[in-house]
XYZ file of C-alpha atoms in Angstrom:
747
model
C 0.000 0.000 0.000
C 2.823 2.338 0.853
C 4.504 1.641 -2.478
C 1.296 2.358 -4.323
C 0.973 5.667 -2.455
C 4.486 6.671 -3.411
C 3.877 5.771 -7.027
C 0.651 7.851 -7.040
C 2.484 10.863 -5.571
C 5.169 10.626 -8.224
C 2.512 10.389 -10.889
C 0.764 13.501 -9.625
C 4.020 15.441 -9.555
C 4.739 14.407 -13.107
C 1.313 15.515 -14.229
C 1.719 18.985 -12.537
C 5.246 19.559 -13.828
C 5.560 22.974 -15.478
C 2.364 24.419 -13.941
C 2.730 27.827 -12.140
C 2.836 28.003 -8.347
C -0.405 29.076 -6.633
C -0.835 32.904 -6.341
C -2.399 32.818 -2.861
C -0.728 34.115 0.268
C 1.164 31.618 2.344
C 2.918 31.723 5.689
C 5.803 29.661 6.934
C 7.712 29.847 10.213
C 11.223 28.356 10.346
C 13.812 28.776 13.113
C 12.011 31.682 14.705
C 11.472 33.589 11.462
C 8.189 34.187 9.678
C 8.049 34.257 5.882
C 5.027 35.583 4.005
C 5.056 34.746 0.333
C 3.077 34.347 -2.853
C 3.995 31.168 -4.649
C 7.788 30.985 -4.664
C 8.219 34.737 -4.017
C 8.892 35.841 -0.418
C 7.346 39.225 0.310
C 8.143 39.534 4.025
C 10.792 37.838 6.144
C 10.937 38.903 9.793
C 11.545 37.562 13.283
C 8.546 35.955 14.924
C 8.581 38.562 17.682
C 8.891 41.574 15.366
C 5.480 43.157 15.846
C 6.360 46.224 13.782
C 7.112 44.191 10.646
C 3.905 42.252 11.120
C 1.962 45.527 11.237
C 3.752 46.715 8.115
C 2.747 43.519 6.338
C -0.855 43.953 7.508
C -0.918 47.450 5.983
C 0.949 46.609 2.749
C -0.667 43.353 1.629
C -4.249 44.690 1.262
C -2.802 47.423 -0.928
C -1.395 44.742 -3.234
C -4.889 43.435 -3.880
C -5.191 40.693 -1.264
C -8.455 40.522 0.677
C -8.269 41.879 4.209
C -9.853 38.700 5.508
C -7.120 36.525 3.942
C -4.367 38.877 5.175
C -5.733 38.698 8.690
C -5.948 34.908 8.520
C -2.339 34.515 7.324
C -0.901 36.968 9.872
C -2.911 35.588 12.768
C -4.854 38.802 13.359
C -8.491 39.750 13.252
C -9.972 41.407 10.210
C -11.028 44.381 12.322
C -7.489 44.931 13.595
C -6.139 44.936 10.040
C -8.729 47.551 9.073
C -7.796 49.638 12.105
C -4.054 49.509 11.256
C -4.723 50.594 7.674
C -6.783 53.560 8.824
C -4.125 54.541 11.349
C -1.383 54.362 8.720
C -3.410 56.522 6.321
C -3.907 59.073 9.047
C -0.500 59.168 10.752
C 1.881 57.456 8.355
C 4.486 54.846 9.267
C 5.037 56.406 12.704
C 1.608 55.111 13.712
C 2.880 51.533 13.396
C 5.770 52.001 15.822
C 5.184 51.174 19.479
C 6.790 52.821 22.455
C 6.474 56.427 21.327
C 6.979 59.117 23.920
C 8.865 59.177 27.190
C 8.949 55.781 28.928
C 7.123 55.497 32.212
C 8.907 55.764 35.531
C 7.545 52.371 36.597
C 7.498 49.176 34.619
C 4.257 47.367 33.987
C 5.029 44.847 36.713
C 5.906 47.605 39.199
C 2.742 49.489 38.299
C 0.621 46.404 38.936
C 2.328 45.792 42.272
C 1.833 49.432 43.265
C -1.847 49.279 42.379
C -2.378 46.156 44.487
C -0.498 47.717 47.402
C -2.575 50.869 47.120
C -5.788 48.848 47.129
C -4.510 47.141 50.283
C -4.313 50.539 51.986
C -0.577 51.286 51.834
C 0.566 54.889 51.544
C 2.405 56.296 48.543
C 5.488 56.770 50.701
C 5.582 53.095 51.691
C 5.031 51.932 48.114
C 7.734 54.281 46.808
C 10.204 53.085 49.458
C 9.614 49.479 48.391
C 9.994 50.230 44.660
C 12.938 52.590 45.103
C 11.197 55.700 43.743
C 9.764 58.855 45.224
C 6.230 58.836 46.646
C 5.213 61.544 44.145
C 6.279 59.296 41.270
C 4.007 56.544 42.574
C 1.097 58.947 43.038
C 1.543 60.337 39.531
C 1.820 56.897 37.929
C -1.170 55.533 39.820
C -3.069 58.725 39.070
C -2.726 58.030 35.369
C -3.314 54.306 35.651
C -6.158 54.362 38.168
C -7.942 57.179 36.426
C -7.441 55.329 33.170
C -8.532 52.101 34.806
C -5.695 50.182 33.184
C -2.194 50.534 31.811
C -2.918 53.211 29.228
C -3.141 56.917 29.983
C -6.514 57.411 28.378
C -9.124 56.984 31.045
C -10.111 53.445 30.036
C -11.385 50.411 31.934
C -10.453 49.597 35.501
C -11.819 46.048 35.684
C -13.151 44.354 32.602
C -15.557 41.452 32.619
C -15.990 39.628 29.288
C -19.522 39.019 28.119
C -20.755 35.488 28.293
C -20.967 33.935 24.867
C -19.130 36.724 23.115
C -16.347 36.277 20.604
C -13.420 37.383 22.718
C -10.879 36.194 20.215
C -12.497 38.161 17.444
C -11.248 41.536 18.656
C -7.645 42.626 18.907
C -8.039 45.931 20.695
C -9.048 46.229 24.324
C -11.982 48.450 25.025
C -12.466 49.489 21.393
C -15.157 48.391 19.024
C -13.973 46.544 15.888
C -14.850 48.039 12.535
C -16.041 45.695 9.807
C -13.630 45.695 6.889
C -15.220 46.410 3.555
C -13.600 46.015 0.111
C -12.372 49.298 -1.348
C -13.993 51.238 1.532
C -12.147 53.825 3.560
C -12.757 53.403 7.262
C -13.542 56.566 9.207
C -10.570 57.915 11.103
C -12.714 58.803 14.042
C -14.452 55.456 14.178
C -11.340 53.303 13.822
C -9.075 55.113 16.212
C -7.893 52.929 19.071
C -6.908 54.169 22.471
C -4.867 51.293 23.897
C -2.965 48.431 22.478
C -1.054 45.768 24.424
C 1.071 43.235 22.627
C 1.659 39.782 24.129
C 4.818 37.783 23.856
C 3.453 35.833 20.906
C 2.592 38.997 19.031
C -1.178 38.750 19.487
C -3.082 41.653 21.024
C -4.550 41.108 24.477
C -8.306 41.475 24.781
C -10.003 42.670 27.953
C -13.646 42.837 26.981
C -15.540 41.695 23.933
C -16.968 44.516 21.854
C -20.570 44.694 20.863
C -20.854 44.400 17.120
C -22.023 47.617 15.537
C -22.307 49.520 18.833
C -19.993 51.360 21.195
C -22.233 50.810 24.208
C -21.041 48.990 27.292
C -22.721 45.703 28.128
C -20.988 44.635 31.338
C -17.884 45.654 33.215
C -16.568 47.832 36.010
C -15.122 51.198 35.029
C -13.435 54.089 36.808
C -14.253 57.534 35.448
C -13.128 60.934 36.622
C -16.413 62.327 35.252
C -18.686 60.002 37.196
C -20.366 62.926 38.952
C -21.852 64.028 35.639
C -24.078 60.945 35.766
C -26.117 62.777 38.419
C -27.711 64.669 35.522
C -29.214 61.614 33.838
C -32.372 61.525 36.014
C -33.276 64.969 34.660
C -32.561 63.819 31.098
C -34.789 60.819 31.694
C -37.644 62.882 33.133
C -37.798 65.392 30.293
C -37.859 62.591 27.714
C -34.438 63.156 26.185
C -34.371 59.779 24.452
C -37.691 60.276 22.671
C -36.909 63.872 21.708
C -33.466 63.050 20.337
C -35.012 60.182 18.380
C -36.806 62.729 16.202
C -33.458 63.815 14.723
C -32.027 61.951 11.780
C -28.373 62.213 10.885
C -25.884 60.376 8.735
C -25.611 56.555 8.911
C -23.257 55.249 11.572
C -21.729 51.991 12.664
C -20.531 52.645 16.189
C -22.153 55.769 17.607
C -25.843 56.267 16.994
C -27.394 59.734 16.919
C -28.599 59.425 20.505
C -25.096 58.784 21.812
C -23.579 61.626 19.777
C -26.127 64.125 21.100
C -25.822 62.874 24.677
C -22.019 63.017 24.492
C -22.131 66.656 23.372
C -24.620 67.532 26.118
C -22.457 65.841 28.733
C -19.435 67.789 27.491
C -21.301 71.095 27.792
C -22.355 70.116 31.319
C -18.709 69.462 32.193
C -17.819 72.986 31.143
C -16.431 72.830 27.600
C -17.115 75.973 25.572
C -17.222 74.391 22.119
C -17.387 70.924 20.614
C -13.642 71.225 20.037
C -13.270 71.203 23.809
C -14.054 67.486 23.860
C -10.444 66.822 22.835
C -9.470 67.865 26.362
C -11.706 65.170 27.881
C -10.330 61.696 28.418
C -12.360 59.809 25.881
C -12.749 56.518 27.696
C -13.332 58.145 31.087
C -16.096 60.306 29.615
C -17.420 57.334 27.654
C -17.754 55.257 30.808
C -20.017 57.971 32.256
C -22.025 57.885 29.054
C -22.420 54.117 28.780
C -19.857 53.743 25.996
C -16.318 52.468 25.786
C -15.278 55.939 24.610
C -16.976 59.106 23.498
C -16.751 59.868 19.776
C -13.548 61.396 18.525
C -13.640 65.127 17.792
C -13.787 64.708 14.015
C -16.672 62.263 14.340
C -18.526 64.424 16.850
C -18.140 67.563 14.774
C -19.302 65.938 11.549
C -22.216 64.082 13.121
C -23.505 67.152 14.982
C -23.290 69.145 11.769
C -25.361 66.532 9.915
C -27.919 66.427 12.722
C -28.084 70.213 12.890
C -28.666 70.600 9.153
C -31.756 68.424 9.348
C -33.224 69.772 12.577
C -35.468 72.577 13.774
C -33.801 73.765 17.009
C -36.833 75.739 18.172
C -39.061 72.662 17.934
C -36.521 70.669 19.945
C -36.296 73.327 22.649
C -40.075 73.518 22.914
C -40.207 69.737 23.324
C -37.643 69.836 26.149
C -39.428 72.767 27.791
C -42.767 70.954 27.635
C -41.213 67.876 29.249
C -39.605 69.973 31.978
C -42.785 71.905 32.745
C -44.830 68.704 32.755
C -42.791 66.830 35.365
C -41.543 69.798 37.434
C -43.722 72.913 36.984
C -42.787 76.221 38.549
C -44.867 77.448 41.484
C -45.437 80.912 39.990
C -46.559 81.688 36.419
C -43.856 84.366 36.125
C -41.430 84.456 33.208
C -38.614 86.805 32.245
C -37.401 87.604 28.749
C -34.405 89.558 27.520
C -31.994 89.895 24.599
C -28.400 88.711 24.808
C -25.942 90.211 22.335
C -22.988 88.050 21.267
C -20.189 89.913 19.502
C -18.586 88.622 16.303
C -14.931 89.458 15.654
C -14.501 87.854 12.243
C -14.099 89.481 8.849
C -17.503 88.565 7.391
C -19.918 91.502 6.896
C -22.234 90.519 9.745
C -25.043 92.835 10.808
C -24.289 95.147 13.720
C -26.095 95.500 17.018
C -25.762 97.402 20.276
C -23.369 95.769 22.727
C -24.579 96.913 26.141
C -21.431 95.682 27.868
C -19.067 97.726 25.702
C -21.559 100.539 25.079
C -21.161 100.728 21.314
C -22.447 99.041 18.159
C -20.542 96.116 16.673
C -21.079 93.040 14.546
C -22.719 90.073 16.204
C -25.899 88.097 16.740
C -28.808 88.437 19.102
C -30.242 85.626 21.241
C -33.557 86.135 23.012
C -34.025 83.875 26.025
C -37.125 83.313 28.150
C -36.716 81.789 31.624
C -39.200 80.835 34.311
C -39.409 82.044 37.898
C -36.839 79.445 39.005
C -34.237 80.598 36.493
C -34.608 77.673 34.072
C -34.299 78.324 30.347
C -37.617 77.591 28.641
C -37.469 78.813 25.032
C -35.129 80.929 22.937
C -34.750 82.509 19.528
C -31.716 83.608 17.579
C -31.502 86.198 14.813
C -29.663 89.261 13.617
C -29.426 92.079 16.151
C -32.770 93.817 16.682
C -34.702 95.268 19.586
C -36.492 93.320 22.285
C -39.792 94.693 21.025
C -39.173 92.814 17.753
C -38.024 89.478 19.209
C -40.292 89.253 22.259
C -43.492 88.272 20.384
C -41.776 85.262 18.835
C -40.547 83.734 22.089
C -43.861 84.522 23.776
C -45.656 82.562 21.056
C -43.281 79.645 21.694
C -44.015 79.806 25.416
C -47.743 79.701 24.731
C -47.169 76.571 22.641
C -45.256 74.961 25.506
C -47.623 75.637 28.418
C -50.946 75.634 26.570
C -53.563 78.199 25.672
C -55.292 78.596 29.029
C -52.252 78.880 31.289
C -51.629 82.199 33.043
C -48.518 84.150 32.066
C -46.970 87.180 33.742
C -44.108 88.327 31.530
C -41.435 90.603 32.969
C -38.975 92.530 30.782
C -36.909 95.684 30.915
C -37.307 99.017 29.135
C -36.005 97.560 25.871
C -39.431 96.065 25.253
C -41.593 98.775 26.817
C -43.361 99.833 23.623
C -47.071 99.763 22.723
C -46.426 97.248 19.949
C -45.039 94.803 22.534
C -47.944 95.380 24.871
C -50.398 94.660 22.052
C -48.627 91.388 21.188
C -48.808 90.256 24.819
C -52.511 91.058 24.925
C -53.109 89.154 21.684
C -51.456 86.039 23.171
C -53.347 86.291 26.457
C -50.343 87.207 28.610
C -50.055 89.852 31.300
C -46.898 91.941 31.301
C -44.950 94.080 33.741
C -42.085 96.423 32.869
C -40.418 99.701 33.825
C -41.693 102.985 32.417
C -39.418 104.306 29.685
C -40.041 108.010 30.081
C -38.789 110.037 33.052
C -40.883 109.739 36.187
C -44.222 111.528 36.018
C -46.176 112.893 38.919
C -48.446 110.306 40.498
C -52.083 111.267 40.928
C -52.897 108.523 43.468
C -52.132 108.636 47.178
C -49.247 106.313 48.185
C -50.373 103.339 50.247
C -48.667 100.345 51.828
C -48.821 97.074 49.913
C -47.354 93.725 50.933
C -46.558 90.290 49.547
C -44.777 87.121 50.684
C -41.446 86.229 49.084
C -39.224 83.320 50.179
C -41.358 82.845 53.269
C -40.964 86.462 54.376
C -43.493 89.284 54.289
C -42.367 92.309 52.285
C -44.078 95.683 52.470
C -43.729 98.510 49.921
C -45.182 102.002 49.639
C -46.853 102.384 46.247
C -49.066 104.835 44.397
C -51.432 102.647 42.376
C -53.298 104.296 39.493
C -54.698 103.684 36.008
C -53.312 105.503 32.958
C -53.807 105.569 29.195
C -50.956 104.531 26.884
C -51.040 105.837 23.329
C -51.315 102.969 20.875
C -52.301 100.452 23.569
C -55.036 101.646 25.905
C -55.609 101.337 29.636
C -52.739 100.115 31.828
C -51.796 100.164 35.474
C -49.001 102.349 36.844
C -47.229 101.683 40.139
C -44.957 104.336 41.630
C -42.573 103.060 44.304
C -41.746 105.444 47.159
C -38.685 105.206 49.383
C -38.040 107.804 52.072
C -41.168 109.647 50.866
C -39.686 110.094 47.398
C -40.643 108.308 44.134
C -37.765 106.129 42.935
C -39.240 104.131 40.044
C -42.439 103.580 38.093
C -43.779 100.276 36.826
C -46.314 99.655 34.071
C -48.390 96.481 33.954
C -51.527 95.005 32.454
C -52.290 92.917 35.559
C -55.137 94.648 37.357
C -55.740 91.945 39.994
C -52.425 91.194 41.688
C -51.155 93.337 44.543
C -48.720 96.088 43.651
C -46.003 94.681 45.919
C -46.313 91.283 44.215
C -45.740 92.821 40.774
C -42.909 95.147 41.786
C -41.038 92.423 43.680
C -41.207 90.078 40.691
C -40.025 92.761 38.280
C -37.095 93.551 40.552
C -36.209 89.843 40.387
C -35.058 90.202 36.791
C -31.568 89.362 38.042
C -32.629 85.729 37.555
C -32.377 85.998 33.788
C -29.164 87.989 34.096
C -27.729 85.119 36.134
C -28.775 82.674 33.425
C -26.842 84.678 30.840
C -23.866 84.970 33.177
C -23.527 81.320 34.177
C -24.623 79.775 30.873
C -21.977 81.891 29.151
C -19.255 81.032 31.648
C -19.979 77.326 32.095
C -21.980 76.144 29.073
C -20.570 78.292 26.288
C -23.719 79.909 24.903
C -21.551 82.779 23.594
C -19.281 80.486 21.590
C -19.344 80.447 17.803
C -20.476 76.972 16.770
C -20.480 77.313 13.003
C -18.331 79.416 10.688
C -20.545 78.955 7.641
C -22.350 82.047 6.387
C -24.348 82.999 3.327
C -22.935 86.210 1.854
C -25.189 88.029 -0.567
C -26.438 91.477 -1.501
C -27.379 93.678 1.432
C -31.099 94.252 0.919
C -31.704 95.782 4.335
C -33.614 99.053 4.455
C -31.263 101.736 5.693
C -31.617 105.489 6.172
C -31.821 107.282 2.858
C -29.015 109.859 2.600
C -31.018 111.778 -0.009
C -33.833 112.265 2.478
C -31.360 113.347 5.130
C -30.004 115.961 2.726
C -33.550 117.099 1.867
C -34.446 117.393 5.539
C -31.330 119.471 6.049
C -32.525 121.778 3.278
C -35.931 122.072 4.958
C -34.272 122.882 8.265
C -32.158 125.587 6.662
C -35.271 127.052 4.993
C -37.110 127.055 8.323
C -34.159 128.808 9.956
C -34.085 131.409 7.178
C -37.847 132.018 7.472
C -37.593 132.406 11.239
C -34.773 134.914 10.820
C -36.756 136.899 8.236
C -39.843 136.988 10.441
C -37.803 138.162 13.448
C -36.399 140.991 11.394
C -39.857 142.583 10.948
C -40.657 143.291 14.644
C -37.045 144.251 15.246
C -37.314 146.825 12.482
C -40.566 148.234 13.808
C -39.290 148.446 17.377
C -35.939 149.858 16.386
C -34.692 153.391 17.158
C -34.714 154.516 13.499
C -37.026 157.185 12.120
C -40.442 156.377 10.632
C -39.236 157.330 7.202
C -36.402 154.814 7.410
C -38.750 152.150 8.646
C -41.169 152.784 5.795
C -38.322 152.472 3.339
C -37.148 149.131 4.782
C -40.563 147.489 5.180
C -41.072 146.397 1.542
C -37.701 144.612 1.468
C -38.405 142.866 4.772
C -41.753 141.599 3.524
C -40.154 140.388 0.294
C -37.535 138.420 2.279
C -40.299 136.813 4.335
C -42.232 135.827 1.232
C -39.087 134.464 -0.415
C -38.249 132.394 2.681
C -41.775 130.995 2.753
C -41.557 130.029 -0.903
C -38.179 128.347 -0.402
C -39.514 126.447 2.606
C -42.574 125.275 0.657
C -40.348 124.142 -2.211
C -38.037 122.261 0.180
C -40.962 120.527 1.866
C -42.423 119.636 -1.519
C -39.085 118.103 -2.576
C -38.869 116.134 0.686
C -42.260 114.406 0.405
C -41.516 111.880 -2.414
C -38.130 110.866 -1.030
C -38.478 107.567 0.938
C -37.109 107.510 4.443
C -35.382 104.133 3.940
C -34.017 102.370 0.890
C -32.110 99.162 0.276
C -28.417 99.301 1.061
C -27.659 98.144 -2.493
C -29.360 101.288 -3.829
C -26.689 103.331 -2.076
C -23.775 100.973 -2.754
C -24.349 98.304 -5.443
C -21.497 96.250 -3.981
C -22.921 96.189 -0.445
C -22.769 92.677 1.020
C -24.250 91.115 4.101
C -23.372 87.840 5.845
C -26.245 85.802 7.207
C -25.320 83.109 9.690
C -26.709 79.625 9.237
C -28.393 79.009 12.537
C -29.372 75.329 12.328
C -26.086 73.896 13.595
C -25.563 76.586 16.216
C -29.214 76.326 17.185
C -28.877 72.591 17.839
C -25.843 73.188 20.035
C -27.754 75.950 21.819
C -30.477 73.404 22.642
C -27.866 70.996 24.031
C -26.240 73.753 26.080
C -29.554 74.826 27.586
C -30.406 71.180 28.300
C -27.138 70.850 30.226
C -27.825 74.137 32.046
C -31.342 73.107 33.072
C -30.169 69.664 34.180
C -27.538 71.275 36.390
C -30.089 73.734 37.807
C -32.594 70.969 38.601
C -29.980 68.743 40.233
C -28.574 71.676 42.216
C -32.033 72.520 43.573
C -32.473 68.968 44.823
C -28.974 69.010 46.335
C -29.718 72.268 48.148
C -32.780 70.682 49.747
C -30.285 68.721 51.871
C -27.352 71.152 51.768
C -29.319 74.341 52.647
C -26.620 76.623 51.267
C -28.422 79.041 48.905
C -25.245 80.997 48.190
C -22.948 78.152 47.115
C -25.106 75.183 46.151
C -24.738 75.773 42.396
C -20.947 76.025 42.636
C -20.770 72.922 44.840
C -22.859 70.923 42.382
C -20.678 72.103 39.503
C -17.616 70.723 41.280
C -19.422 67.473 42.070
C -19.968 66.913 38.338
C -16.208 66.281 38.131
C -16.249 63.824 41.018
C -14.640 60.476 40.188
C -16.758 57.347 40.393
C -16.652 53.597 39.929
C -19.363 52.488 37.522
C -20.520 48.870 37.452
C -22.469 47.733 34.419
C -24.399 44.494 34.854
C -27.006 42.928 32.554
C -29.823 44.283 34.744
C -28.588 47.510 36.371
C -25.969 50.258 36.395
C -24.485 51.223 39.770
C -22.569 54.488 40.193
C -20.343 54.644 43.290
C -19.139 58.221 43.711
C -16.023 59.110 45.662
C -16.947 60.557 49.036
C -16.280 64.322 49.254
C -13.981 65.420 52.042
C -16.430 67.998 53.426
C -18.840 66.168 55.785
C -21.880 68.346 55.065
C -21.402 67.949 51.312
C -20.955 64.190 51.720
C -24.155 63.987 53.763
C -26.143 66.025 51.242
C -24.754 63.972 48.353
C -25.710 60.744 50.120
C -29.305 61.888 50.488
C -29.367 63.123 46.893
C -28.123 59.727 45.700
C -30.944 58.015 47.573
C -33.486 60.356 45.985
C -32.120 59.882 42.462
C -31.946 56.100 42.881
C -35.640 56.027 43.771
C -36.414 57.620 40.399
C -35.090 54.501 38.602
C -33.810 56.631 35.732
C -31.750 55.231 32.894
C -29.150 56.352 30.392
C -30.464 57.499 27.000
C -30.666 54.389 24.854
C -30.105 51.988 27.768
C -33.043 50.535 29.692
C -31.087 49.405 32.762
C -32.005 51.446 35.879
C -29.414 53.719 37.450
C -28.593 53.547 41.139
C -26.291 55.933 43.006
C -24.212 55.607 46.142
C -21.041 57.099 47.576
C -17.951 55.315 48.789
C -17.414 54.676 52.477
C -14.070 56.505 52.611
C -13.337 60.136 51.656
C -11.673 61.072 48.402
C -8.078 59.853 48.500
C -4.993 61.959 48.125
C -4.590 60.341 44.730
C -7.830 61.810 43.437
C -6.863 65.235 44.712
C -3.725 65.114 42.550
C -5.648 64.276 39.387
C -5.469 67.080 36.824
C -8.691 68.499 35.451
C -8.793 69.244 31.769
C -12.068 71.185 31.952
């Protein structure tokens, strides 16, 4: 039998003599060297432990026409890892394939692991440093990077990773990063294929900590450490206002890893953490922020910018804001039907010919945009509008109509605004929409006809008494209104106009003097949520068709004024002549000339007035200068970001109010909550729940208030947007460690 087998083999060889070698990839390993060839041609020959040459082969072979799947099979890699290497090489060149870039760490991987275990056992940095032969600060700094990253990479990634049952652990070559599906002749997105960490084993294979969910960046199970864990305190508010359902109405570009809901939530979380613009997300540790979001990492900046732009182009920001406002009012209505509205000018320093407006802070006109914001009695942003700079009397009706849409037709409204909107046209719009209004009188104080009397109201649990003269007046172009004159030390100090005839005068005056609430919204939303930031540089530049003052009419009016001055001078000359010391004969001689000058001046004045009448007061700017241009900002993208910023602001305000119920610090509770958003936490994801364990603050009263707040938020059984597992909150038993205090804050 063996002889027959040998004869058959020889016969086959004879039959195949002269045929070409197969053109498929092949791999052979001899004496510790790996050879990759095609037929009899060797393309790569490298040591078995040379990871760099293996990466170079993985990048080069697909470019020669070999399928990525076959290349991955021959090299012993996954198809996703090959796709990731190709994208990295396209983006960063050959340097992206070289490991060990940058300054080496002070501690080896083995020392770092030993230090972490010793720290978990309760040893001090000094004791650990003495054992390892380094300074205690070196240990604290190394553990600060590793513990905050949750692993060996300095990127804020996993702390403890638990593989999913039944998942293909061997199918992914990058820890904590979702694999991208390789497609023939398709360029993988740089943002979606970027990998944060990569650990090579002795055999050259990449170690895997957790199996990635196919087609999704969401976390299934695992334990993560995030320096932004405190930001998860905002998710109960997001859940209550219906963030998931509202965001679902937006449709953006197709995606493989980050759906629209995660992109929008990531941007909102960034604004809550204090970034001014979307570009500020590059200062966040991606995996640390992702763990607080329910993802292995937040989208890369290029992905986030492009996806938000696509979502903004297809959205109506005002509809979104009204939906959020309706959800907020439905689950947590304000006690008083009082609202404040005001304009907020945002300067523009670019070169585009943007329309100009009055900057009240710098006291002069300059290019910019105008946002009109309406807030409720608790200082929460309800609706907004954005347009070219105009007056409050022009923008107020629009936001008032939005408010009526949010709260319904029959709801009572008392709208407070400053003198910028105190015009009859504004009063008429409020009356048409069924809203009462209260504002300051524009003109100088007038004498009150009513006798001053004492009026009182209750504010913040305290009785407040004012001396007011309450009377009814007539406003030209509007009708009957109520005027309140406030007296202090028996002298009138201000006058208030209102359409509310039923409320007490003290009630109305106290609410109007509480306009600082909307000023605080502008102040803090600008400083902490970036509402003044320019979100989109795109503008439409076209002919300036605005109606501007007609210079021809100004010149004609000047002529009329000069004619009136000449007529007045001629008419004065007549009585001066008659009353003068000259003789009657001289007067009689001068009278005909004086009368002629008067008649001539009258004729010139009539001619000037006749020439003035047909000249329009305003004409298009292009009629004056045919080359006049005007830049009009595209507001969809910026409007969407404005909605996300206001959502973050309202979530912070709501959470701070609930914290202050236990903290009872009305002066500092907002600042304390803002710091707590950056509190580190350990986040455990299980198949049925998500548990957030926040580091205990060092201040006992803050720790107590946070404990009670965590119990309240846990009872709400809220969930992350797009994740149905309930959230529960707790704080650690021990205060924040010295390690956490040394952690740098990017935001």
